[in-house]
mmCIF file of C-alpha atoms in Angstrom:
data_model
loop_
_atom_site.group_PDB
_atom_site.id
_atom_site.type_symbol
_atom_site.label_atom_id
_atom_site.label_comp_id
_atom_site.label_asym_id
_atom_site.label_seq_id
_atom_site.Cartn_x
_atom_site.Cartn_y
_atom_site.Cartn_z
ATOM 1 C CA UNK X 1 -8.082 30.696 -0.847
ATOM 2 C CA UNK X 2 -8.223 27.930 1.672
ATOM 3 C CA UNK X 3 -4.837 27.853 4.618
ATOM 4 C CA UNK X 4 -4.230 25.314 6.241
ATOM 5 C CA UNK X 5 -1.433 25.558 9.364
ATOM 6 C CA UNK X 6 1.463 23.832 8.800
ATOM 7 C CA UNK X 7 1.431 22.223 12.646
ATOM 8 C CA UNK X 8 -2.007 20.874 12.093
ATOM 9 C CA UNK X 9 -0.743 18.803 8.965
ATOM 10 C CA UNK X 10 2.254 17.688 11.472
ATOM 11 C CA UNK X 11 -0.134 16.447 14.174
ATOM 12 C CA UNK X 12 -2.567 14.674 11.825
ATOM 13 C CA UNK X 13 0.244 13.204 10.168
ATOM 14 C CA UNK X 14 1.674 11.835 13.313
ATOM 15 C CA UNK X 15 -1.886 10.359 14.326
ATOM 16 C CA UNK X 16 -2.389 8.565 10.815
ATOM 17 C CA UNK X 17 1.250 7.015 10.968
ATOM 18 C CA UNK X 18 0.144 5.202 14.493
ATOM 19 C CA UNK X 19 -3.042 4.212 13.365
ATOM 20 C CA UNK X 20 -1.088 3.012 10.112
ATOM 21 C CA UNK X 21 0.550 0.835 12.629
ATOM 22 C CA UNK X 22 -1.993 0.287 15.664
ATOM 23 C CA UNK X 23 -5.495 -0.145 13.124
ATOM 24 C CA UNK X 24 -5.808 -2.582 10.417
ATOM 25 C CA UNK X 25 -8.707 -1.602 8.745
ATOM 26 C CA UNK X 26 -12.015 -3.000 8.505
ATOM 27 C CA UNK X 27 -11.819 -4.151 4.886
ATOM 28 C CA UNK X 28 -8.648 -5.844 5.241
ATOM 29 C CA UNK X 29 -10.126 -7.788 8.800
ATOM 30 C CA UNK X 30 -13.332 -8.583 6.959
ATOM 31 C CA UNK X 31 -11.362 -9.816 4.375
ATOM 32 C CA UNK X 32 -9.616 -12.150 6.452
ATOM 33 C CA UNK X 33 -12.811 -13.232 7.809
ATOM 34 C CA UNK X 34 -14.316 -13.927 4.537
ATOM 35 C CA UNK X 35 -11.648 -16.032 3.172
ATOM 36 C CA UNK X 36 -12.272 -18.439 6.380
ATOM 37 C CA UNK X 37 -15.227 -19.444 5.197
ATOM 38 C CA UNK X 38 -13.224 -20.372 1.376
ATOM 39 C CA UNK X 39 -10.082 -21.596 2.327
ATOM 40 C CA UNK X 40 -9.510 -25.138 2.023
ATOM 41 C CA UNK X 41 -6.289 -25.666 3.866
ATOM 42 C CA UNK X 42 -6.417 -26.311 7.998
ATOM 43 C CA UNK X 43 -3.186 -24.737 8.078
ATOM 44 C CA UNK X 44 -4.337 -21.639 6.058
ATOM 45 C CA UNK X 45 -7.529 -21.640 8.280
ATOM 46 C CA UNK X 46 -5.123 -21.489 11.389
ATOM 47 C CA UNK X 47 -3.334 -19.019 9.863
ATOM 48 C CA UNK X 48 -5.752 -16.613 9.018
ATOM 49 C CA UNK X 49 -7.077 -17.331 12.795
ATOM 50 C CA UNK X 50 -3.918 -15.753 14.266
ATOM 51 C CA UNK X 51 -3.716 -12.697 11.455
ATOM 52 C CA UNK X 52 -7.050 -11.803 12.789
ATOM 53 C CA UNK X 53 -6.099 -12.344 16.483
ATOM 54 C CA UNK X 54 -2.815 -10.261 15.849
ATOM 55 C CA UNK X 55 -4.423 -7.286 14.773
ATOM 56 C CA UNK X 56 -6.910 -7.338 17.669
ATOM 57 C CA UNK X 57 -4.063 -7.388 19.977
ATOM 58 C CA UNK X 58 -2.481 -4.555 17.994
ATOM 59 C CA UNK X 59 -5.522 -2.381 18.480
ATOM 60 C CA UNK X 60 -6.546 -3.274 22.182
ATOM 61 C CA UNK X 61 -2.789 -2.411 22.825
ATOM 62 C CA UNK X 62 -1.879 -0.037 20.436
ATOM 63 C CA UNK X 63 0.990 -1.658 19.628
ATOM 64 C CA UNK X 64 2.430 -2.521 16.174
ATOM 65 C CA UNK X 65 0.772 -5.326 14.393
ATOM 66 C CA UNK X 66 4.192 -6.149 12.735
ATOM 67 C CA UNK X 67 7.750 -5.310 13.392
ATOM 68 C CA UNK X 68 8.287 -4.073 10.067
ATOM 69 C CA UNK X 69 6.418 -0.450 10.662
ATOM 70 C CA UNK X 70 7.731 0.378 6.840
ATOM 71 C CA UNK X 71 8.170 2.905 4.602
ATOM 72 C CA UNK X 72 5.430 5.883 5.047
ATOM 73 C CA UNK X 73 3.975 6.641 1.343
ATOM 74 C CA UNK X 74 1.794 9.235 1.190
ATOM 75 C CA UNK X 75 -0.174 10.421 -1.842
ATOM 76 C CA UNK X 76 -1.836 13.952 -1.275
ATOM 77 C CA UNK X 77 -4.178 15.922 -3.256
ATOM 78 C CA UNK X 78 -3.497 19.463 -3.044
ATOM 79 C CA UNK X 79 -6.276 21.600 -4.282
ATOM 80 C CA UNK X 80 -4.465 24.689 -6.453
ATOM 81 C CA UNK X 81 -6.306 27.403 -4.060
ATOM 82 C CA UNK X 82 -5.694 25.521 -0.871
ATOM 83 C CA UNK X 83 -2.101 27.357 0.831
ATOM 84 C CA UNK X 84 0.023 26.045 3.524
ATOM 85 C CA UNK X 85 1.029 28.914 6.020
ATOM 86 C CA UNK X 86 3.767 28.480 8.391
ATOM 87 C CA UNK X 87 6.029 26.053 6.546
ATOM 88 C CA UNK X 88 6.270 23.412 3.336
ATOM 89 C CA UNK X 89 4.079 20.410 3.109
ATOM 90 C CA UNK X 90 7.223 18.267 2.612
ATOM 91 C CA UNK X 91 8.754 19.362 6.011
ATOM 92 C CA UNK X 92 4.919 18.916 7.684
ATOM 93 C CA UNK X 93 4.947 15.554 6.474
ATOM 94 C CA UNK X 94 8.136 14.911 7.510
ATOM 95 C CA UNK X 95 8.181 16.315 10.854
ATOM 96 C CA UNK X 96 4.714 14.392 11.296
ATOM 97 C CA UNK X 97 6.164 11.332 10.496
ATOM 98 C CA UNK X 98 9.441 11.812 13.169
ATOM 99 C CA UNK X 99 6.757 12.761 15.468
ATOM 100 C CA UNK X 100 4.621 9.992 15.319
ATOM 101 C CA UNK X 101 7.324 7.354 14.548
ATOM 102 C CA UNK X 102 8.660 8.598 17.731
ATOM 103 C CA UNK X 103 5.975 8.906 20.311
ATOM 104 C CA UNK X 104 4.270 5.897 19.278
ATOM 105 C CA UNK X 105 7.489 3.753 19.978
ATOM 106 C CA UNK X 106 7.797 2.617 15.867
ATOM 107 C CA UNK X 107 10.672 1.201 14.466
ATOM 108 C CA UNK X 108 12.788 3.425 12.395
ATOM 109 C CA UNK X 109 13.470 1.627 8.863
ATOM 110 C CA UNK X 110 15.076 4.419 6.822
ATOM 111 C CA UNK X 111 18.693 4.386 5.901
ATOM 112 C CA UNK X 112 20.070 7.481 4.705
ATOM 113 C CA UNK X 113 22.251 6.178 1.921
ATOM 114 C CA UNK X 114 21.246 2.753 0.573
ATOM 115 C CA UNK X 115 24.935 1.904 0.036
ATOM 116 C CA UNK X 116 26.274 3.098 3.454
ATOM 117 C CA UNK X 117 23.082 1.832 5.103
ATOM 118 C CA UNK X 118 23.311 4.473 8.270
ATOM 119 C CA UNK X 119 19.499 4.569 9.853
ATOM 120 C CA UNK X 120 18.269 8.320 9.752
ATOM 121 C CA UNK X 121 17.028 7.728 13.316
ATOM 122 C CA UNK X 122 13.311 8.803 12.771
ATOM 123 C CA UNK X 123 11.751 6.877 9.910
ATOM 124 C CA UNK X 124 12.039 10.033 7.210
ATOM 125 C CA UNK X 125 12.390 10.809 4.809
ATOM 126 C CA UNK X 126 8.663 9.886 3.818
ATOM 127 C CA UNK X 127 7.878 9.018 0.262
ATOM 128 C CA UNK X 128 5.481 11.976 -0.613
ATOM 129 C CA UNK X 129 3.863 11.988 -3.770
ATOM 130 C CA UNK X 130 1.475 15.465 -4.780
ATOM 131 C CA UNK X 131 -1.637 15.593 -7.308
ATOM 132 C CA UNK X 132 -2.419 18.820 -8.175
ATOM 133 C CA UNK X 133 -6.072 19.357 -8.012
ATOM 134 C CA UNK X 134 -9.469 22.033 -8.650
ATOM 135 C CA UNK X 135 -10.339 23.608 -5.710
ATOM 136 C CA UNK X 136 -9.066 24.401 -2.441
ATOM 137 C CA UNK X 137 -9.550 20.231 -0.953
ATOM 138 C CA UNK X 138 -6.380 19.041 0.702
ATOM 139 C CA UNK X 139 -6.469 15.126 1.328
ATOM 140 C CA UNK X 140 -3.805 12.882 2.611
ATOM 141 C CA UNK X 141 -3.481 9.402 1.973
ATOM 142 C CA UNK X 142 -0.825 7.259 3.751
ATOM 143 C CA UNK X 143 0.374 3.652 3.801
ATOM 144 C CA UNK X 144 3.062 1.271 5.788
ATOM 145 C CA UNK X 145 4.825 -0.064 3.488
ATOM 146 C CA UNK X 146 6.741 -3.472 4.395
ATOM 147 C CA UNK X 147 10.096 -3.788 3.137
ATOM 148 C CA UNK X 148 9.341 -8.005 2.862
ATOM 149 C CA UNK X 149 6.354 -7.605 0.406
ATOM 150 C CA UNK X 150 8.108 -4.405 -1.440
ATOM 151 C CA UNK X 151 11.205 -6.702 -1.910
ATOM 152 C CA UNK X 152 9.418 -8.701 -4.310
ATOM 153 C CA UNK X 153 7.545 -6.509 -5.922
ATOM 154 C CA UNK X 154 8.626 -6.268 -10.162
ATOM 155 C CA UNK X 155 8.331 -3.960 -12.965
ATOM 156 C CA UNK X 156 8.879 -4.776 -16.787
ATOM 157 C CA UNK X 157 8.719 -3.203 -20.039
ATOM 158 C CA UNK X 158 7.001 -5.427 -21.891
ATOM 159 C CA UNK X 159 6.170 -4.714 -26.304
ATOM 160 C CA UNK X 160 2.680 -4.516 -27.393
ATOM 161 C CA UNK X 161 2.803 -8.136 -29.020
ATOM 162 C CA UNK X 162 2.952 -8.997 -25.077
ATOM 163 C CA UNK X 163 -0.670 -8.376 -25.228
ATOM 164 C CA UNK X 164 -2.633 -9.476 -21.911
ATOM 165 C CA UNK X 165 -1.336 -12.781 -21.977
ATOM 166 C CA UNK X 166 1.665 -11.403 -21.437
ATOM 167 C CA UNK X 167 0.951 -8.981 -19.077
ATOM 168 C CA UNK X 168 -0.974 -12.009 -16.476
ATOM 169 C CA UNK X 169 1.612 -13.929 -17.435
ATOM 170 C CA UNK X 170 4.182 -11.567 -15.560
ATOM 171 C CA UNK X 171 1.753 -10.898 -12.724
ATOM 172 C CA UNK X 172 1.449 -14.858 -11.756
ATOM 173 C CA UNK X 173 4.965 -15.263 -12.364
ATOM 174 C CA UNK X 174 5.827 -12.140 -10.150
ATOM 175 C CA UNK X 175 3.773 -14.062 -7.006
ATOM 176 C CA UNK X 176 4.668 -17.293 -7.962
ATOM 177 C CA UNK X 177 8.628 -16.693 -7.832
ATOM 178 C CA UNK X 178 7.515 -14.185 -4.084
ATOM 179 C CA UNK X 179 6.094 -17.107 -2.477
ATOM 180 C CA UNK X 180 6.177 -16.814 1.304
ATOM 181 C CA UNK X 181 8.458 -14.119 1.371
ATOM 182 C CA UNK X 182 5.868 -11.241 0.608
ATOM 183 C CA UNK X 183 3.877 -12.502 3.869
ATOM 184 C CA UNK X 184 0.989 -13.916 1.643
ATOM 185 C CA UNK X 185 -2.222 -13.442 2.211
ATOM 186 C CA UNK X 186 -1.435 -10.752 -0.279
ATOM 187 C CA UNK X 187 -3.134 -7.147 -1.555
ATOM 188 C CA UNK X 188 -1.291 -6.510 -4.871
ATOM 189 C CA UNK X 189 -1.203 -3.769 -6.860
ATOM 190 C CA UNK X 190 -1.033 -3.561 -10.666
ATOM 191 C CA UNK X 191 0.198 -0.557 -13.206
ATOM 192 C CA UNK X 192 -0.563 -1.026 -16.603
ATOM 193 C CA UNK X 193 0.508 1.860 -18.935
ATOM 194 C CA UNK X 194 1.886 4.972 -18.319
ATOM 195 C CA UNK X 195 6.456 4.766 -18.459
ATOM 196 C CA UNK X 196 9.006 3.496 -16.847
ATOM 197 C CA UNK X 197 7.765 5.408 -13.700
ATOM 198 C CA UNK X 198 4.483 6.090 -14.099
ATOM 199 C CA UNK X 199 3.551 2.134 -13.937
ATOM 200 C CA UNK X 200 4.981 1.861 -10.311
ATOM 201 C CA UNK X 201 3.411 4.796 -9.086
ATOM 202 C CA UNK X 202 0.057 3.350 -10.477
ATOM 203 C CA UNK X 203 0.395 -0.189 -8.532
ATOM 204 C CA UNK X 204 1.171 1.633 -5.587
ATOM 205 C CA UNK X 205 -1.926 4.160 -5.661
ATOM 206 C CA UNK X 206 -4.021 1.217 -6.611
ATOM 207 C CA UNK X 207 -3.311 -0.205 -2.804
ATOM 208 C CA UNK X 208 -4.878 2.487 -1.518
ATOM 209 C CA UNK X 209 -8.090 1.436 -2.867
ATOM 210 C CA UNK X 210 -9.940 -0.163 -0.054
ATOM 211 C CA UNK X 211 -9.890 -3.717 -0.224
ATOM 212 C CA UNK X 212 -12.774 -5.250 -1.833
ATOM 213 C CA UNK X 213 -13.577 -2.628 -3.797
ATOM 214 C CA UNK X 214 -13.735 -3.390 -7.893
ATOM 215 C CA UNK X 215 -12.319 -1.140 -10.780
ATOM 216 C CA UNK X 216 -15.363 1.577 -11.411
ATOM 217 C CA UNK X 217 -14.242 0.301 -15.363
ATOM 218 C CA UNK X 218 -15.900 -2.651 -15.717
ATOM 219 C CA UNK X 219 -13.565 -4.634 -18.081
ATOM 220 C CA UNK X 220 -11.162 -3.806 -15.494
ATOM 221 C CA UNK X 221 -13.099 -5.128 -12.691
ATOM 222 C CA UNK X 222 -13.165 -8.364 -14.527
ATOM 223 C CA UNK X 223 -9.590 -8.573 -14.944
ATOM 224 C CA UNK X 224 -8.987 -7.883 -10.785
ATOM 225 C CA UNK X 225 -11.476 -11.091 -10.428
ATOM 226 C CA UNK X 226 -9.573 -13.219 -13.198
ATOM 227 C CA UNK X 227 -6.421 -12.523 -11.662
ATOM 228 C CA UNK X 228 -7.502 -13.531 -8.008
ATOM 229 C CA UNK X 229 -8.773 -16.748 -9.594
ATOM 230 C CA UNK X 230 -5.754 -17.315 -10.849
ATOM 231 C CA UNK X 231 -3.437 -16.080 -8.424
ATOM 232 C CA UNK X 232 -5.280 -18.437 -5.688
ATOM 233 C CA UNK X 233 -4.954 -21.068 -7.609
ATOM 234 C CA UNK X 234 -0.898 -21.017 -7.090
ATOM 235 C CA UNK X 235 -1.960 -22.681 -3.707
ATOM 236 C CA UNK X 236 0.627 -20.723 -2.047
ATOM 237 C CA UNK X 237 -1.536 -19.981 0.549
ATOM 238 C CA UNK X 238 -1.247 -17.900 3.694
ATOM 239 C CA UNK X 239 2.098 -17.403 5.571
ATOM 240 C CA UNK X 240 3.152 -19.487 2.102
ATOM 241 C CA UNK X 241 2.013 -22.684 4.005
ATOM 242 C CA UNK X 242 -0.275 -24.144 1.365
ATOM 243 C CA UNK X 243 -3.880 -22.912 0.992
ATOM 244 C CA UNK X 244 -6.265 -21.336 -1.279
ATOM 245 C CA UNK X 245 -5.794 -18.067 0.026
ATOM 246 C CA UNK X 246 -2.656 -16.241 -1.375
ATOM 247 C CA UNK X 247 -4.389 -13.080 -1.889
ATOM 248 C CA UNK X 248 -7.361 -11.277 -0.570
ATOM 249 C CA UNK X 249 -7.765 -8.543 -3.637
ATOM 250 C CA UNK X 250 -5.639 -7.559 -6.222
ATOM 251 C CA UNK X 251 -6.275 -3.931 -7.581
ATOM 252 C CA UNK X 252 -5.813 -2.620 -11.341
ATOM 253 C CA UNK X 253 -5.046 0.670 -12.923
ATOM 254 C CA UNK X 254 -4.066 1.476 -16.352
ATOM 255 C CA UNK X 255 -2.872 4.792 -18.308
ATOM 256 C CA UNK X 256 -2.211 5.998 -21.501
ATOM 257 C CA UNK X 257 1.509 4.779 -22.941
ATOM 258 C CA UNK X 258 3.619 5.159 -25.950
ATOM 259 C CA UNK X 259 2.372 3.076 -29.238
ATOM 260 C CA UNK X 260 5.926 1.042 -28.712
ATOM 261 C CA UNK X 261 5.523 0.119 -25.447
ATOM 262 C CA UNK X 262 3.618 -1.837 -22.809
ATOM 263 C CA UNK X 263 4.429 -1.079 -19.312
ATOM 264 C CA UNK X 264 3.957 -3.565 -16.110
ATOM 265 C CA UNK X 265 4.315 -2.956 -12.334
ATOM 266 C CA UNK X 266 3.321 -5.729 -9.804
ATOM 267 C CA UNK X 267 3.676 -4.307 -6.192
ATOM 268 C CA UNK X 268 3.078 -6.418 -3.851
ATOM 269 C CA UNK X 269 1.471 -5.783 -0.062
ATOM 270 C CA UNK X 270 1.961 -8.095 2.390
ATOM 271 C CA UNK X 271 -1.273 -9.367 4.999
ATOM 272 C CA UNK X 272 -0.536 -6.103 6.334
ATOM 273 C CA UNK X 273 -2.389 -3.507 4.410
ATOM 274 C CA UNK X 274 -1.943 -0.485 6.380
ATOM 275 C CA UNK X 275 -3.647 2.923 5.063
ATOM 276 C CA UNK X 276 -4.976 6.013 6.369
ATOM 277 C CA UNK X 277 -6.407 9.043 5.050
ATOM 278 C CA UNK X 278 -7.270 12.627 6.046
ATOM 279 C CA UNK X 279 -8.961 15.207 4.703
ATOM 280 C CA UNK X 280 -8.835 19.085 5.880
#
């Protein structure tokens, strides 16, 4: 049986929510530096010129490469003979979160009631999501999530007779009606299958894939490389000022559903695609 202190998850936690905010990772950079050499719009070019310029400043000055430090998500894969001593993993998580929030000067974006609206003062609670797993591994994945992009994210339950003309059809429609208000150049996530709640969580843990990186299915990579044809083609563009370049991947994952129903989640990420991961 694998333990794992309950202050170490705390302090790693608190390191991976500044990086979140300080590092934008390679794939996402390169990404932006690929789509320079495709995008047909001057102003998208420009654009793209400052995103990468921004997130060099972030990381010389570990600073926050947008206002919106969002939600922290966090998927972790507990191993069923790994043990936490000293406390819960929810409370780690959350105290790492307060922590690093705190000492790395982030802005809190968590209201404690969404109807009262009072901020919580410390950016928890986190959204903490737990796969059990074989073995003793214990591996945390965390994102950033920006309340802009999340806004216009969707989820529908379409019918079988849908089919996957249906199911693009409510992915282009989702971007088309976001326009500029996700932040565009996007990262979007798509759940196909599952429920009403698995289908979320799916688009959501597909963002965590880095970006660039196809479907291991290959009729499913095919459909992330249809959909950025298509979605670029809505000439939305970065910043939504015109351009070839409204997204810079678009993941896929699928599950099992019921024979009545055929479940669609399109969550969007804005330029921003913040995620960390450690392992212990």
């Amino acid at each position: 049986m694998k333990e794992i202190e309950y202050q170490d998850i705390v302090d790693e936690v608190a390191r991976i929510c500044q990086e979140a905010n300080y590092d934008l990772g390679e794939d996402v950079v390169n990404a932006f530096k690929q789509s320079m050499k495709t995008e047909k719009s001057e102003a998208g070019k420009s654009i793209l010129n400052q995103l990468i310029a921004n997130a060099d400043i972030a990381t010389s000055n570990r600073v926050p490469m947008c206002q919106d430090t969002g939600v922290s998500v966090f998927i972790v894969k507990l191993g069923q003979d790994c043990h936490i001593t000293g406390g819960s993993l929810q409370n780690a998580i959350n105290e790492g979160v307060k922590k690093g929030y705190d000492e790395g000067y982030l802005r809190y974006s968590i209201v404690d009631d969404p109807l009262n609206r009072k901020n919580t003062g410390d950016n928890t609670p986190a959204v903490i999501h737990v796969e059990l797993v074989e073995g003793d591994g214990f591996e945390v994945q965390m994102s950033a999530k920006g309340g802009g992009a999340e806004n216009m994210s969707a989820m529908k339950m379409l019918t079988p007779s849908a089919g996957i003309e249906g199911v693009k059809k409510f992915i282009l429609d989702t971007v088309r009606e976001a326009g500029p208000n996700a932040c565009p150049p996007l990262v979007i996530g798509i759940g196909i299958g599952g429920n009403f709640e698995v289908a979320p969580y799916l688009a959501k843990k597909s963002l965590f894939r880095p970006v660039g990186e196809r479907h291991k299915n290959s009729e499913l990579a095919n459909l992330e490389e249809e959909l950025m044809i298509e979605v670029n083609k809505l000439g939305i563009g970065p910043q939504g000022m015109g351009g070839s370049t409204t997204a810079i991947d678009i993941k896929v994952e699928t599950a099992p559903c019921h024979i009545a129903a055929l479940p669609i989640a399109v969550n969007l990420n804005c330029h921003a695609s913040r995620h960390k991961h450690f392992a212990m």
